Amino acid sequence: MTDFPLTTYHLLTLGCAKNVADSDGIGGILDESGYASVADARDADVLIVNTCGFLQASRKESLGALRELAAHKRDGQVLIAAGCLISRYGERVQREVPEVDAVIDAGKWLALPRLIQYLQVDENVPDDWLTNAYAGLPLEQLAARSIVEQLPRAPHGPSAYLKIADGCDRPCTFCIIPTIKGAHRSKPADAVIAEARDLVARGVQEIILVAQDTTAYGWDLGMRDALAPLIERICNEVEGLRWLRLMYAYPGHITPRLIETMARLPQVVHYLDVPLQHAHAETLKRMKRPNIGVMHKMLDDLRAAMPDLAIRTTFIVGFPGETDDEFNALLEFLNEQQFDRVGVFEFSREDGTPAAYLENQVAARVKKDRREQAMAVQQKISLAKNRACVGKTLDVLIEGVGDGVSIGRTYRDAPEVDGVVLIQKEIPPGKFARAQITGAMEYDLTAQVSAE
Ligand code: SF4
């Protein structure tokens, strides 16, 4: 309980793009409930951390962020731990950080205003506070409602993530997400269109479709191959949208119809994020991932339809049982396929996943060494790909400006994970500039403006 009215909140977001989309929704829900967002945690009555619980490293980061805020908590301030860490570890988080006043699972955002009301009047939030916390909905429906509802959004800048589904039905043996997020649930198409329109009405020019598996869109609604028609509807029904970007595709679900739709519609940028995880048949089998043949065909079909396609992918090194031969196959695949953007992660042994109990766990120093080797190979490829852009004229979405320099992204770059373009001129954020690429670095480009 606090004597001070809780009126302002500070929201710290950790983890992936889907968490960023969720936090936009959290902000929208709290704004609509009369709370005001503040940028500085010291000025807030309510501190909220939207945590990540995917890997041990992200767990550590989330607990660190909670402890940091707890250490500076003032009288009357409340601290809420939210998101995937809670879905995975529940109240154990409060035992690790006793200054946390309450916890809320991922996806139960609609109940947040009710939780804050509780914290306003009662020291101890009752264990069953979630029951009837939102429109009398039982618990199990609350998360479902959070995905089907068109959440009010509070976007920051010209680009926004739009989460079209939550949860995952895939059997990847290294991944804890299905445990944290549950089964795949799609947001109905009308709610997606309404949210996209709302975002564009609030000044967003680029919408990035995200989910754990965007390409499984609609399966739970009895539809197959439903992502392509969804993209078509967004492009036809959301006026003013400049760029539509697709992330988190699953290699086994990329269909000819999706490829044709991406290639045909002008708003769809020729960019695809499709995590592949490995390239050796045996490793992929132990990961329960699509086989290398599926990947080769998919990549060939994509590039045939969109020769300028920029591909982002991620790989795991040091998966249990990974031999030198298996790792070398991955290096060969990198050199053969020449991806534009690659993230390489060391295998993380996550309790509750099948891979955590596999034999032949790889030593930490071997994992580290393999990651460095793979990144070194990719850095050369990324530089060569960037150098091939020099002289080209591309559209650049400006996102930041200062000291005579503008920072933006081309169609080849997703926010936060890919490169940027530096332009020696101040151009207002949210503008598209037609820029000639003048220089290349490993990940970033320099350019000069030919038209705004
Ligand atoms: S598809 Fe992605 S989110 Fe789903 S289980 Fe596999 S790695 Fe996890």
PDB file of N, CA and C in Angstrom, residues 309-344:
ATOM      1  N   LEU A 309      17.054  -9.790 -52.594  1.00  0.00           N
ATOM      2  CA  LEU A 309      16.587 -10.114 -51.248  1.00  0.00           C
ATOM      3  C   LEU A 309      17.733 -10.065 -50.239  1.00  0.00           C
ATOM      4  N   ALA A 310      17.510  -9.391 -49.104  1.00  0.00           N
ATOM      5  CA  ALA A 310      18.473  -9.401 -47.996  1.00  0.00           C
ATOM      6  C   ALA A 310      17.993 -10.435 -46.987  1.00  0.00           C
ATOM      7  N   ILE A 311      18.854 -11.399 -46.665  1.00  0.00           N
ATOM      8  CA  ILE A 311      18.461 -12.475 -45.742  1.00  0.00           C
ATOM      9  C   ILE A 311      19.213 -12.343 -44.434  1.00  0.00           C
ATOM     10  N   ARG A 312      18.455 -12.343 -43.355  1.00  0.00           N
ATOM     11  CA  ARG A 312      19.017 -12.399 -41.999  1.00  0.00           C
ATOM     12  C   ARG A 312      18.735 -13.795 -41.464  1.00  0.00           C
ATOM     13  N   THR A 313      19.724 -14.365 -40.774  1.00  0.00           N
ATOM     14  CA  THR A 313      19.483 -15.654 -40.132  1.00  0.00           C
ATOM     15  C   THR A 313      20.318 -15.773 -38.873  1.00  0.00           C
ATOM     16  N   THR A 314      20.020 -16.828 -38.092  1.00  0.00           N
ATOM     17  CA  THR A 314      20.803 -17.067 -36.877  1.00  0.00           C
ATOM     18  C   THR A 314      21.203 -18.537 -36.815  1.00  0.00           C
ATOM     19  N   PHE A 315      22.345 -18.795 -36.184  1.00  0.00           N
ATOM     20  CA  PHE A 315      22.851 -20.159 -36.017  1.00  0.00           C
ATOM     21  C   PHE A 315      23.254 -20.386 -34.563  1.00  0.00           C
ATOM     22  N   ILE A 316      23.178 -21.640 -34.148  1.00  0.00           N
ATOM     23  CA  ILE A 316      23.652 -22.044 -32.821  1.00  0.00           C
ATOM     24  C   ILE A 316      24.900 -22.887 -33.011  1.00  0.00           C
ATOM     25  N   VAL A 317      25.991 -22.552 -32.321  1.00  0.00           N
ATOM     26  CA  VAL A 317      27.189 -23.405 -32.331  1.00  0.00           C
ATOM     27  C   VAL A 317      27.338 -24.070 -30.964  1.00  0.00           C
ATOM     28  N   GLY A 318      28.003 -25.247 -30.977  1.00  0.00           N
ATOM     29  CA  GLY A 318      28.222 -25.954 -29.712  1.00  0.00           C
ATOM     30  C   GLY A 318      27.015 -26.729 -29.237  1.00  0.00           C
ATOM     31  N   PHE A 319      26.103 -27.063 -30.176  1.00  0.00           N
ATOM     32  CA  PHE A 319      24.953 -27.900 -29.785  1.00  0.00           C
ATOM     33  C   PHE A 319      25.479 -29.264 -29.371  1.00  0.00           C
ATOM     34  N   PRO A 320      24.872 -29.894 -28.345  1.00  0.00           N
ATOM     35  CA  PRO A 320      25.395 -31.185 -27.881  1.00  0.00           C
ATOM     36  C   PRO A 320      25.677 -32.145 -29.032  1.00  0.00           C
ATOM     37  N   GLY A 321      26.897 -32.721 -28.975  1.00  0.00           N
ATOM     38  CA  GLY A 321      27.268 -33.689 -30.011  1.00  0.00           C
ATOM     39  C   GLY A 321      27.859 -33.059 -31.257  1.00  0.00           C
ATOM     40  N   GLU A 322      27.972 -31.726 -31.307  1.00  0.00           N
ATOM     41  CA  GLU A 322      28.505 -31.066 -32.516  1.00  0.00           C
ATOM     42  C   GLU A 322      29.992 -31.411 -32.680  1.00  0.00           C
ATOM     43  N   THR A 323      30.293 -32.122 -33.756  1.00  0.00           N
ATOM     44  CA  THR A 323      31.686 -32.516 -34.027  1.00  0.00           C
ATOM     45  C   THR A 323      32.370 -31.432 -34.844  1.00  0.00           C
ATOM     46  N   ASP A 324      33.687 -31.583 -35.038  1.00  0.00           N
ATOM     47  CA  ASP A 324      34.407 -30.623 -35.893  1.00  0.00           C
ATOM     48  C   ASP A 324      33.815 -30.638 -37.307  1.00  0.00           C
ATOM     49  N   ASP A 325      33.496 -31.835 -37.797  1.00  0.00           N
ATOM     50  CA  ASP A 325      32.921 -31.944 -39.149  1.00  0.00           C
ATOM     51  C   ASP A 325      31.591 -31.201 -39.252  1.00  0.00           C
ATOM     52  N   GLU A 326      30.772 -31.370 -38.213  1.00  0.00           N
ATOM     53  CA  GLU A 326      29.461 -30.702 -38.242  1.00  0.00           C
ATOM     54  C   GLU A 326      29.659 -29.183 -38.228  1.00  0.00           C
ATOM     55  N   PHE A 327      30.597 -28.734 -37.414  1.00  0.00           N
ATOM     56  CA  PHE A 327      30.849 -27.287 -37.347  1.00  0.00           C
ATOM     57  C   PHE A 327      31.414 -26.772 -38.675  1.00  0.00           C
ATOM     58  N   ASN A 328      32.341 -27.532 -39.258  1.00  0.00           N
ATOM     59  CA  ASN A 328      32.915 -27.101 -40.545  1.00  0.00           C
ATOM     60  C   ASN A 328      31.851 -27.034 -41.640  1.00  0.00           C
ATOM     61  N   ALA A 329      30.858 -27.917 -41.542  1.00  0.00           N
ATOM     62  CA  ALA A 329      29.759 -27.863 -42.519  1.00  0.00           C
ATOM     63  C   ALA A 329      29.019 -26.538 -42.395  1.00  0.00           C
ATOM     64  N   LEU A 330      28.912 -26.043 -41.177  1.00  0.00           N
ATOM     65  CA  LEU A 330      28.255 -24.748 -40.972  1.00  0.00           C
ATOM     66  C   LEU A 330      29.079 -23.616 -41.585  1.00  0.00           C
ATOM     67  N   LEU A 331      30.403 -23.681 -41.388  1.00  0.00           N
ATOM     68  CA  LEU A 331      31.263 -22.632 -41.970  1.00  0.00           C
ATOM     69  C   LEU A 331      31.169 -22.663 -43.500  1.00  0.00           C
ATOM     70  N   GLU A 332      31.157 -23.869 -44.054  1.00  0.00           N
ATOM     71  CA  GLU A 332      31.050 -23.994 -45.520  1.00  0.00           C
ATOM     72  C   GLU A 332      29.719 -23.409 -46.007  1.00  0.00           C
ATOM     73  N   PHE A 333      28.664 -23.663 -45.244  1.00  0.00           N
ATOM     74  CA  PHE A 333      27.329 -23.169 -45.609  1.00  0.00           C
ATOM     75  C   PHE A 333      27.314 -21.644 -45.609  1.00  0.00           C
ATOM     76  N   LEU A 334      27.960 -21.039 -44.610  1.00  0.00           N
ATOM     77  CA  LEU A 334      28.043 -19.566 -44.552  1.00  0.00           C
ATOM     78  C   LEU A 334      28.727 -19.029 -45.814  1.00  0.00           C
ATOM     79  N   ASN A 335      29.851 -19.676 -46.177  1.00  0.00           N
ATOM     80  CA  ASN A 335      30.587 -19.214 -47.360  1.00  0.00           C
ATOM     81  C   ASN A 335      29.794 -19.455 -48.646  1.00  0.00           C
ATOM     82  N   GLU A 336      29.083 -20.548 -48.675  1.00  0.00           N
ATOM     83  CA  GLU A 336      28.305 -20.896 -49.872  1.00  0.00           C
ATOM     84  C   GLU A 336      27.104 -19.954 -50.050  1.00  0.00           C
ATOM     85  N   GLN A 337      26.407 -19.676 -48.959  1.00  0.00           N
ATOM     86  CA  GLN A 337      25.136 -18.950 -49.057  1.00  0.00           C
ATOM     87  C   GLN A 337      25.282 -17.426 -48.973  1.00  0.00           C
ATOM     88  N   GLN A 338      26.350 -16.928 -48.406  1.00  0.00           N
ATOM     89  CA  GLN A 338      26.605 -15.484 -48.378  1.00  0.00           C
ATOM     90  C   GLN A 338      25.378 -14.694 -47.860  1.00  0.00           C
ATOM     91  N   PHE A 339      24.962 -14.951 -46.624  1.00  0.00           N
ATOM     92  CA  PHE A 339      23.821 -14.240 -46.055  1.00  0.00           C
ATOM     93  C   PHE A 339      24.200 -12.781 -45.776  1.00  0.00           C
ATOM     94  N   ASP A 340      23.215 -11.901 -45.773  1.00  0.00           N
ATOM     95  CA  ASP A 340      23.477 -10.485 -45.526  1.00  0.00           C
ATOM     96  C   ASP A 340      23.737 -10.201 -44.053  1.00  0.00           C
ATOM     97  N   ARG A 341      22.901 -10.793 -43.205  1.00  0.00           N
ATOM     98  CA  ARG A 341      22.988 -10.554 -41.771  1.00  0.00           C
ATOM     99  C   ARG A 341      22.925 -11.877 -41.039  1.00  0.00           C
ATOM    100  N   VAL A 342      23.866 -12.121 -40.119  1.00  0.00           N
ATOM    101  CA  VAL A 342      23.901 -13.386 -39.386  1.00  0.00           C
ATOM    102  C   VAL A 342      24.180 -13.132 -37.912  1.00  0.00           C
ATOM    103  N   GLY A 343      23.399 -13.799 -37.055  1.00  0.00           N
ATOM    104  CA  GLY A 343      23.698 -13.815 -35.619  1.00  0.00           C
ATOM    105  C   GLY A 343      24.123 -15.227 -35.258  1.00  0.00           C
ATOM    106  N   VAL A 344      25.200 -15.361 -34.480  1.00  0.00           N
ATOM    107  CA  VAL A 344      25.665 -16.688 -34.059  1.00  0.00           C
ATOM    108  C   VAL A 344      25.621 -16.758 -32.540  1.00  0.00           C
TER     109      VAL A 344
END
